[in-house]
Amino acid sequence: MTLNKDFWASQVGAILSQGRDYGNSTIGANAKINVEYVSANPTGPLHIAHARGAVIGDALANLLAKAGYDVTKEYYINDAGSQIDTLARSSYLRYREAFGEEITIPEGFYPGDYLVAVGENLKARDGDKWMNAEEADWLPVVRDFASDAMVVKIKEDLAQLDIVQTFSSEKALVKSGAVERAFKMMDEKGVMYRGVLEPPKGKAPEDWEPREQWLFKATDFGDDVDRPVQKSDGSWTYFANDVAYHFDKHERGFVEMVDIFGVDHGGYVKRMKAAVQAITSVEGSLDILLCNLVKLSRGGEQVKMSKRSGNFITLREVVEEVGKDIVRFLMLTRKPDAPLDFDLDLVIQSSPDNPVWYLHYANARIEALFKMTRDLLPDLEINDKDLLGADLGLLGESEELNLIKQLTAWPRVVESSAKAREPHRIAFYLNDVSAAFQRWYSTGNKNAALRVVVQGDKDLTTARLALAKATAHVIASGLAIMGVEPLKEMR
RNA sequence: GCGCCCGUAGCUCAGUAGGAUAGAGCACAGGAUUCCUAAUCCUGGGGCCACAGGUUCGAAUCCUGUCGGGCGCACCA
């Protein structure tokens, strides 16, 4: 330990000179990588479960950027499916309602009152133009109008979490003929054929009938069965569109891709990976992260959410209640595939049960050290230049070295977390950093000679403040990946 | 029936190129406040890492099987 003392001390200088950039890596080699997340159907506002995928995806993207990748954050708008028709019909009812008509919302429609404004806005734009029109005439118009309105809402919801993404439209993709192009390309690669599938085991659908159809030879790429790409009415399946979308990403230069899904889409993983293998001739890679459920509670009581009644707590409500940083932090305190409890009361408490505060407290203490130095030792000029010039050889106490070792693990944490695509490790690491700092700090409570600020010893104080500053840099660097602002003081 | 994920302390969870006596928080028992913010720190008890095999010098980690829990299973997205 004594032999290495100078080495460890010199690392503090390295952290100070790089600041928040400490830990930046080049393992990504500036390769283009696409991280796709949220991608919720534009049929309503985002709710709390969406937030988990949103935060994990966004943090992963930030992490990959720090690891040296050229990252694109992307949102795939599923605006071409049948649920958009349902959205349009639901909105059309609200449109009629805007003219004073009594409406009843049938089973299977979207009952949420967020569509009231859509109906009113449509009335404001088009007047009574659609009141006596046939569905075939108004449906395409209302479809666009309503889904555009929902996309606007979703973007607002994401903006509240500081999430900005590139939006790609399924509808536009299909319109451009991308699906036909992808199909043709795959047919030429010999991975498409006409065939009949076995009926699914277990619960067989009543309307099952053997049918010859176009199938993707997914079993050649690790999937369990071959996958249909065309529905019986001749239109493309969702999967076919998604294949085309991933082909589109590949054509845009992304060799590596990451998709963030909910656990309920776990059955979709193999076929999508198989498709990317086929599309890219096994050169590309697709990683898929499955996010487990978020159990929202309040004071231990589970908050009931009913989609059917449209009575669910929106992401917007949660963010307005507890704040962006707490939402983002909490979402990263579990590995993605573990279920997560989110207690609205607990997370805003200043309680030891609240993991957010522990980290903030460490950072606030560091800020307080500098504030106090200015107040108590006005003759001591502390600025970045002084800190860089500190005699770091004065550091060497056991808890000092322990903290330094913890800090110097940061670059390795960045690289291993990026490789594993697991941004939650950042949260756990920062917790360890905070603990190491608190342990060091508290040694000063028992022994005044071990305090950071030592009266009458400018050199030692400067060296220790340098270590405190280095700690703050690493915390800031990690929180930046998580998308959380460090707190300078506790209130 | 098949596929994927999970099973680690009383509770909630980390532990990921296989590596030393398996870690943290909460809870429980005790201790620290003439102090740089105690929203903190220290000490202690508490584990057959679901179970059984296998690979290895070495397994919570890799392989096989069993049990238990979650999710999914044409022409929805």
XYZ file of C-alpha atoms (C1' of nucleotides) in Angstrom:
568
model
C 0.000 0.000 0.000
C 2.800 2.407 0.878
C 4.523 1.522 -2.350
C 1.444 2.442 -4.323
C 0.574 5.511 -2.326
C 2.016 7.962 -4.843
C 0.359 6.162 -7.727
C -3.064 6.419 -6.145
C -2.510 10.027 -5.245
C -1.518 10.849 -8.810
C -4.839 9.449 -9.993
C -6.591 12.272 -8.205
C -4.755 14.687 -10.459
C -5.884 12.733 -13.495
C -9.504 12.994 -12.392
C -9.205 16.706 -11.664
C -7.682 17.525 -15.014
C -10.398 15.633 -16.899
C -13.331 16.687 -14.756
C -16.633 15.235 -15.885
C -14.887 13.688 -18.880
C -13.037 11.332 -16.570
C -14.118 7.835 -17.451
C -14.680 8.566 -21.132
C -13.734 5.535 -23.151
C -12.903 4.737 -26.742
C -14.163 1.146 -26.796
C -17.045 2.259 -28.984
C -14.499 3.354 -31.598
C -16.983 5.987 -32.749
C -19.138 3.230 -34.260
C -22.708 4.161 -35.041
C -25.164 2.524 -32.682
C -28.918 2.949 -32.564
C -30.789 2.720 -29.282
C -34.538 2.443 -29.762
C -36.789 2.878 -26.745
C -40.265 3.821 -25.589
C -41.827 3.340 -29.043
C -45.261 3.268 -27.419
C -48.297 3.231 -29.671
C -49.462 6.823 -30.124
C -52.882 6.103 -28.677
C -52.575 8.022 -25.428
C -50.252 9.656 -22.951
C -47.331 7.730 -21.524
C -47.834 5.995 -18.207
C -45.371 4.960 -15.531
C -44.428 1.632 -17.106
C -43.280 3.465 -20.225
C -41.027 5.584 -18.047
C -38.869 2.635 -17.133
C -38.023 1.753 -20.704
C -37.616 5.440 -21.435
C -35.115 6.049 -18.658
C -33.195 2.815 -19.144
C -32.944 3.441 -22.869
C -31.896 7.039 -22.423
C -29.314 6.204 -19.762
C -27.950 3.368 -21.860
C -27.617 5.724 -24.804
C -25.749 8.224 -22.636
C -23.561 5.444 -21.308
C -22.704 4.218 -24.792
C -21.867 7.770 -25.820
C -19.470 8.026 -22.890
C -17.983 4.719 -23.965
C -17.119 6.211 -27.334
C -20.040 5.224 -29.526
C -21.758 7.508 -32.004
C -25.235 7.103 -30.536
C -28.652 7.799 -32.003
C -31.646 7.790 -29.680
C -34.708 6.670 -31.574
C -38.455 6.250 -31.125
C -40.410 4.049 -33.527
C -43.940 5.338 -33.847
C -46.351 2.417 -34.321
C -48.807 4.540 -36.229
C -49.816 2.061 -38.892
C -51.668 -0.628 -36.988
C -55.244 -1.417 -36.200
C -55.134 0.277 -32.838
C -54.695 3.551 -34.686
C -58.041 2.802 -36.316
C -59.449 2.330 -32.843
C -57.882 5.615 -31.780
C -59.467 7.297 -34.792
C -62.920 5.858 -34.058
C -62.615 6.841 -30.405
C -61.591 10.335 -31.413
C -64.418 10.556 -33.924
C -66.904 9.906 -31.095
C -65.352 12.802 -29.199
C -65.695 14.880 -32.334
C -69.422 14.187 -32.440
C -69.542 14.861 -28.739
C -68.042 18.269 -29.416
C -71.202 19.032 -31.407
C -73.316 18.247 -28.365
C -74.166 14.683 -29.248
C -74.567 12.159 -26.417
C -72.032 9.420 -26.900
C -71.412 6.011 -25.409
C -67.962 4.573 -25.734
C -68.102 0.935 -26.839
C -65.989 -1.822 -25.355
C -62.530 -1.884 -26.885
C -62.435 1.833 -27.650
C -60.117 4.249 -25.859
C -62.239 5.856 -23.159
C -59.670 8.323 -21.812
C -60.830 11.922 -21.634
C -57.563 13.071 -23.196
C -59.367 12.509 -26.495
C -61.970 15.167 -25.709
C -59.529 17.856 -26.781
C -58.763 15.945 -29.959
C -62.453 15.935 -30.867
C -62.769 19.614 -30.121
C -59.666 20.498 -32.097
C -60.902 18.516 -35.062
C -64.156 20.405 -34.889
C -62.246 23.674 -34.746
C -60.198 22.735 -37.784
C -62.754 21.020 -40.033
C -66.114 22.174 -38.706
C -69.017 19.766 -39.283
C -67.435 18.399 -42.444
C -67.350 14.819 -41.115
C -70.641 14.719 -39.242
C -72.523 13.141 -42.124
C -69.597 11.515 -43.859
C -68.987 7.812 -44.353
C -66.378 6.188 -42.137
C -64.299 5.340 -45.189
C -63.985 9.072 -45.820
C -63.259 10.358 -42.331
C -61.201 7.455 -40.997
C -57.906 8.246 -42.758
C -58.232 11.916 -41.859
C -59.020 11.324 -38.199
C -56.349 8.670 -37.991
C -53.653 11.169 -38.947
C -55.149 13.948 -36.901
C -55.445 11.904 -33.729
C -52.126 10.082 -33.942
C -50.306 13.326 -34.696
C -51.899 14.835 -31.616
C -50.824 11.858 -29.511
C -47.260 12.046 -30.796
C -47.165 15.682 -29.737
C -48.368 14.659 -26.274
C -45.833 11.887 -26.019
C -43.015 14.213 -27.001
C -44.115 16.575 -24.246
C -44.158 13.742 -21.740
C -40.660 12.698 -22.771
C -39.420 16.262 -22.652
C -40.403 16.322 -19.001
C -37.876 13.560 -18.472
C -35.285 15.418 -20.567
C -35.583 12.819 -23.281
C -35.197 13.874 -26.884
C -35.300 11.256 -29.608
C -35.361 10.897 -33.350
C -38.875 9.843 -34.323
C -39.380 7.261 -37.056
C -42.869 6.613 -38.352
C -44.068 3.124 -39.222
C -46.708 4.641 -41.448
C -44.162 6.643 -43.415
C -41.951 3.590 -43.680
C -44.744 1.473 -45.108
C -45.792 4.245 -47.479
C -42.276 4.542 -48.824
C -42.332 0.922 -49.950
C -39.628 -0.063 -47.496
C -41.443 -3.258 -46.571
C -41.551 -4.430 -50.174
C -37.871 -3.591 -50.534
C -37.002 -5.499 -47.383
C -39.109 -8.438 -48.522
C -37.420 -8.496 -51.911
C -33.996 -8.308 -50.362
C -34.765 -11.184 -48.030
C -36.297 -13.217 -50.804
C -33.086 -12.755 -52.784
C -31.099 -13.898 -49.785
C -33.197 -17.062 -49.831
C -34.684 -16.653 -46.367
C -38.306 -16.389 -47.520
C -40.538 -19.219 -48.661
C -44.180 -20.162 -49.005
C -45.316 -22.709 -46.473
C -47.889 -23.811 -43.943
C -47.306 -23.483 -40.216
C -48.176 -26.061 -37.588
C -50.956 -24.917 -35.261
C -49.527 -23.521 -32.017
C -49.312 -25.963 -29.117
C -51.140 -25.367 -25.905
C -54.167 -23.168 -26.308
C -55.030 -23.475 -29.981
C -56.941 -20.511 -31.418
C -60.509 -21.398 -32.444
C -60.200 -19.735 -35.807
C -57.053 -21.620 -36.700
C -56.881 -22.849 -40.250
C -53.876 -24.152 -42.156
C -52.919 -21.584 -44.729
C -50.083 -21.336 -47.173
C -48.327 -18.019 -46.686
C -45.036 -16.209 -46.962
C -42.757 -17.201 -44.124
C -39.406 -15.903 -42.937
C -37.013 -18.763 -42.281
C -36.361 -17.604 -38.730
C -35.388 -21.113 -37.622
C -32.189 -20.736 -39.638
C -31.216 -17.927 -37.267
C -32.086 -19.427 -33.906
C -35.845 -18.874 -33.661
C -38.241 -21.675 -32.734
C -40.616 -21.407 -35.670
C -40.682 -19.619 -39.006
C -42.608 -16.357 -38.946
C -45.417 -15.106 -41.197
C -44.922 -11.744 -42.854
C -48.294 -11.329 -44.529
C -51.795 -11.378 -43.115
C -54.636 -13.236 -44.795
C -55.915 -9.963 -46.237
C -52.608 -9.428 -47.996
C -51.294 -6.647 -45.772
C -47.968 -6.956 -43.991
C -47.761 -8.199 -40.431
C -46.382 -5.997 -37.681
C -43.295 -8.155 -37.764
C -42.769 -7.530 -41.468
C -42.914 -3.784 -40.867
C -40.499 -4.108 -38.003
C -38.097 -6.113 -40.117
C -38.245 -3.366 -42.711
C -37.627 -0.812 -39.999
C -34.528 -2.603 -38.769
C -33.397 -2.971 -42.358
C -33.857 0.770 -42.665
C -31.682 1.304 -39.603
C -29.044 -0.924 -41.119
C -29.164 1.037 -44.375
C -28.685 4.207 -42.369
C -25.354 2.778 -41.247
C -26.140 1.176 -37.911
C -24.308 -2.101 -37.506
C -25.100 -2.300 -33.824
C -28.626 -1.784 -32.552
C -30.322 -1.966 -29.200
C -34.071 -2.257 -28.642
C -35.742 -1.762 -25.286
C -38.914 -3.831 -24.873
C -41.367 -4.527 -22.081
C -41.339 -8.059 -20.642
C -44.654 -8.778 -22.288
C -42.822 -8.660 -25.620
C -40.301 -11.269 -24.545
C -41.693 -13.729 -27.062
C -40.751 -11.336 -29.827
C -37.023 -11.237 -29.071
C -35.829 -14.316 -30.935
C -37.589 -13.501 -34.173
C -36.355 -9.919 -34.199
C -32.790 -10.974 -33.539
C -33.137 -13.618 -36.227
C -34.388 -10.991 -38.639
C -31.436 -8.704 -37.985
C -29.082 -11.622 -38.510
C -30.720 -12.317 -41.850
C -30.894 -8.677 -42.921
C -27.280 -7.941 -42.150
C -25.870 -11.268 -43.298
C -24.943 -11.956 -39.683
C -22.675 -8.920 -39.584
C -24.951 -6.711 -37.545
C -25.997 -7.166 -33.969
C -29.197 -6.478 -32.140
C -29.332 -6.452 -28.365
C -32.739 -6.446 -26.743
C -33.320 -5.385 -23.157
C -36.525 -6.482 -21.486
C -37.889 -4.136 -18.872
C -39.987 -5.638 -16.122
C -43.047 -4.099 -14.527
C -43.230 -1.038 -12.338
C -45.471 -1.466 -9.318
C -46.696 1.965 -8.376
C -47.664 2.413 -4.762
C -48.349 5.138 -2.276
C -47.435 4.619 1.367
C -47.277 0.870 0.818
C -50.688 0.695 -0.845
C -50.609 -0.435 -4.440
C -52.054 2.166 -6.793
C -54.723 0.517 -8.901
C -54.471 1.129 -12.583
C -57.213 0.249 -14.981
C -56.589 0.738 -18.645
C -60.155 -0.187 -19.456
C -61.615 2.786 -17.663
C -58.822 4.992 -18.905
C -58.133 5.665 -15.271
C -54.399 5.194 -15.065
C -51.774 7.422 -13.560
C -49.869 9.125 -16.290
C -46.157 9.666 -16.388
C -46.827 13.373 -16.424
C -48.638 13.177 -13.090
C -45.816 11.232 -11.496
C -43.140 13.610 -12.759
C -45.133 16.595 -11.579
C -45.501 15.012 -8.160
C -41.979 13.779 -7.418
C -39.795 15.410 -10.043
C -37.789 14.289 -13.022
C -34.606 13.373 -11.175
C -36.299 11.033 -8.727
C -38.138 9.232 -11.491
C -34.962 8.822 -13.491
C -32.911 7.721 -10.517
C -35.422 5.194 -9.200
C -35.822 3.566 -12.587
C -32.118 2.749 -12.532
C -31.970 1.206 -9.072
C -32.862 -2.264 -10.308
C -31.579 -4.336 -13.149
C -34.030 -4.064 -16.040
C -35.492 -7.560 -15.836
C -36.317 -7.325 -12.127
C -39.706 -5.926 -11.110
C -39.529 -2.479 -9.545
C -41.528 -0.978 -6.712
C -42.110 2.726 -7.033
C -43.587 4.228 -3.901
C -44.668 7.821 -4.490
C -44.542 8.679 -0.796
C -41.254 6.983 -0.027
C -39.216 8.555 -2.797
C -39.826 12.105 -1.647
C -39.109 11.329 1.998
C -35.789 12.190 3.555
C -35.529 8.663 4.793
C -32.781 6.078 4.740
C -35.126 3.972 2.650
C -34.739 6.529 -0.073
C -31.670 5.742 -2.218
C -31.741 9.072 -3.998
C -30.866 11.128 -0.958
C -27.786 9.223 0.057
C -26.032 10.216 -3.136
C -27.237 13.795 -3.039
C -26.103 14.124 0.543
C -22.552 13.123 -0.326
C -22.445 15.665 -3.120
C -23.991 18.368 -0.962
C -21.367 17.742 1.687
C -18.617 18.263 -0.839
C -20.211 21.526 -1.887
C -20.478 22.494 1.767
C -16.767 21.878 2.232
C -15.922 24.449 -0.391
C -18.464 26.872 0.935
C -17.079 26.515 4.408
C -13.535 26.915 3.198
C -14.481 30.287 1.784
C -16.186 31.288 5.032
C -13.708 29.969 7.574
C -10.453 30.349 5.737
C -10.878 33.431 3.596
C -7.121 33.646 3.158
C -7.099 30.280 1.428
C -7.671 30.724 -2.283
C -9.225 27.562 -3.623
C -9.764 27.316 -7.312
C -9.300 24.624 -9.931
C -5.758 25.730 -10.598
C -4.820 25.515 -6.921
C -6.428 22.104 -6.662
C -4.490 20.830 -9.653
C -1.320 22.124 -8.055
C -2.053 20.462 -4.734
C 0.608 18.292 -3.177
C -1.313 15.078 -3.584
C 1.476 13.140 -1.958
C -0.012 14.337 1.311
C -2.924 11.992 0.744
C -2.380 8.543 2.124
C -4.696 7.893 5.028
C -6.437 4.547 4.798
C -9.883 5.920 3.990
C -8.391 8.395 1.540
C -6.759 5.623 -0.434
C -9.943 3.603 -0.231
C -11.903 6.465 -1.745
C -9.308 7.066 -4.450
C -9.394 3.404 -5.441
C -13.154 3.594 -5.652
C -12.946 6.670 -7.883
C -10.372 5.147 -10.195
C -12.690 2.243 -10.874
C -14.935 4.617 -12.816
C -13.451 4.045 -16.294
C -13.742 0.297 -15.830
C -17.325 0.646 -14.634
C -18.178 2.689 -17.712
C -16.675 0.103 -20.037
C -18.124 -2.984 -18.409
C -21.565 -1.418 -18.047
C -21.507 -0.326 -21.675
C -20.438 -3.762 -22.862
C -23.155 -5.417 -20.807
C -25.717 -2.760 -21.808
C -26.583 -2.303 -18.140
C -26.872 1.319 -17.086
C -28.205 0.396 -13.654
C -24.667 -0.480 -12.631
C -23.884 3.229 -12.674
C -26.390 3.802 -9.890
C -24.901 1.044 -7.767
C -21.388 2.276 -8.395
C -22.267 5.838 -7.425
C -23.746 4.509 -4.234
C -20.419 2.839 -3.482
C -18.587 6.067 -4.243
C -20.853 7.959 -1.859
C -20.311 5.371 0.846
C -16.532 5.581 0.454
C -16.723 9.346 0.647
C -18.947 9.316 3.725
C -16.643 6.851 5.445
C -13.648 9.076 4.737
C -15.470 12.203 5.794
C -16.678 10.662 9.029
C -13.166 9.740 10.126
C -12.831 13.476 10.717
C -15.593 13.334 13.264
C -13.497 11.203 15.571
C -10.120 12.666 14.776
C -9.843 16.360 13.957
C -6.517 15.756 12.247
C -8.330 13.705 9.624
C -10.797 16.382 8.649
C -10.795 17.689 5.147
C -10.368 21.238 6.292
C -7.415 21.352 8.687
C -6.985 24.703 10.379
C -3.548 26.121 9.748
C -2.475 23.523 7.217
C -3.129 24.964 3.814
C -1.289 22.289 1.847
C -3.050 19.369 3.483
C -6.402 21.077 3.213
C -5.804 21.767 -0.462
C -4.849 18.161 -1.118
C -7.949 16.871 0.642
C -10.194 19.362 -1.091
C -8.694 18.105 -4.332
C -9.833 14.617 -3.432
C -13.279 15.918 -2.519
C -13.464 17.740 -5.846
C -12.408 14.596 -7.690
C -15.229 12.757 -5.945
C -17.688 15.405 -7.051
C -16.451 15.068 -10.644
C -17.031 11.320 -10.659
C -20.481 11.717 -9.117
C -21.361 14.383 -11.660
C -20.023 12.221 -14.448
C -22.157 9.278 -13.364
C -25.263 11.325 -12.727
C -24.903 12.844 -16.186
C -25.308 9.350 -17.646
C -28.367 8.809 -15.489
C -29.703 12.197 -16.499
C -29.874 13.454 -12.927
C -28.693 16.829 -11.669
C -26.381 16.772 -8.631
C -27.816 18.683 -5.669
C -25.549 21.348 -4.234
C -27.364 21.550 -0.940
C -29.970 19.632 0.968
C -33.175 21.345 1.840
C -46.876 -28.827 -24.277
C -42.831 -25.368 -25.932
C -39.703 -20.866 -25.450
C -37.591 -16.758 -22.575
C -36.587 -14.515 -17.686
C -36.084 -15.184 -12.468
C -34.927 -18.069 -7.552
C -28.669 -14.965 -3.157
C -29.571 -12.808 4.792
C -36.204 -12.148 8.047
C -37.455 -8.127 3.832
C -35.806 -5.366 -0.876
C -31.831 -6.279 -3.908
C -26.259 -6.057 -5.869
C -22.667 -9.525 -7.261
C -21.911 -10.221 -15.739
C -14.738 -12.088 -19.554
C -15.238 -18.134 -13.220
C -10.886 -16.352 -8.613
C -9.394 -15.438 -2.058
C -13.438 -15.753 4.378
C -20.587 -14.324 -0.707
C -21.977 -7.951 -0.259
C -25.303 -3.418 0.613
C -29.697 -1.152 2.504
C -33.902 -2.047 5.626
C -35.198 -4.689 10.058
C -32.908 -6.404 14.882
C -28.931 -5.540 19.155
C -25.278 -2.038 20.757
C -22.116 2.411 20.036
C -20.376 7.513 18.098
C -22.713 14.283 18.119
C -17.094 19.910 22.787
C -18.012 17.559 15.150
C -15.938 19.911 8.290
C -24.507 19.348 7.979
C -25.757 12.524 12.571
C -30.312 12.950 5.931
C -23.922 10.353 8.533
C -20.502 6.738 10.528
C -18.786 2.264 13.491
C -19.609 -2.803 15.816
C -22.565 -7.398 16.142
C -25.840 -11.525 15.102
C -28.068 -13.443 10.634
C -26.792 -17.254 4.079
C -26.591 -25.497 1.864
C -26.283 -18.448 -3.262
C -33.960 -23.067 -4.750
C -32.396 -28.537 -5.259
C -29.381 -32.536 -7.670
C -25.566 -33.779 -10.882
C -21.504 -32.202 -14.410
C -17.105 -29.191 -16.464
C -12.816 -26.835 -13.832
C -6.985 -26.181 -9.931
C -11.333 -23.163 -8.592
C -18.657 -22.221 -9.763
C -23.716 -17.703 -6.962
C -21.469 -17.173 -12.036
C -20.707 -22.108 -17.331
C -23.591 -27.089 -18.855
C -27.752 -30.822 -17.874
C -31.972 -32.106 -15.083
C -35.771 -31.243 -11.076
C -38.869 -27.995 -8.180
C -41.030 -23.071 -7.537
C -42.554 -18.006 -9.618
C -43.272 -14.395 -13.880
C -43.986 -13.492 -19.164
C -44.999 -15.157 -24.035
C -46.826 -18.848 -27.754
C -49.961 -18.150 -36.146
C -52.979 -14.238 -39.776
C -52.556 -8.308 -32.586
C -49.173 -4.535 -31.894
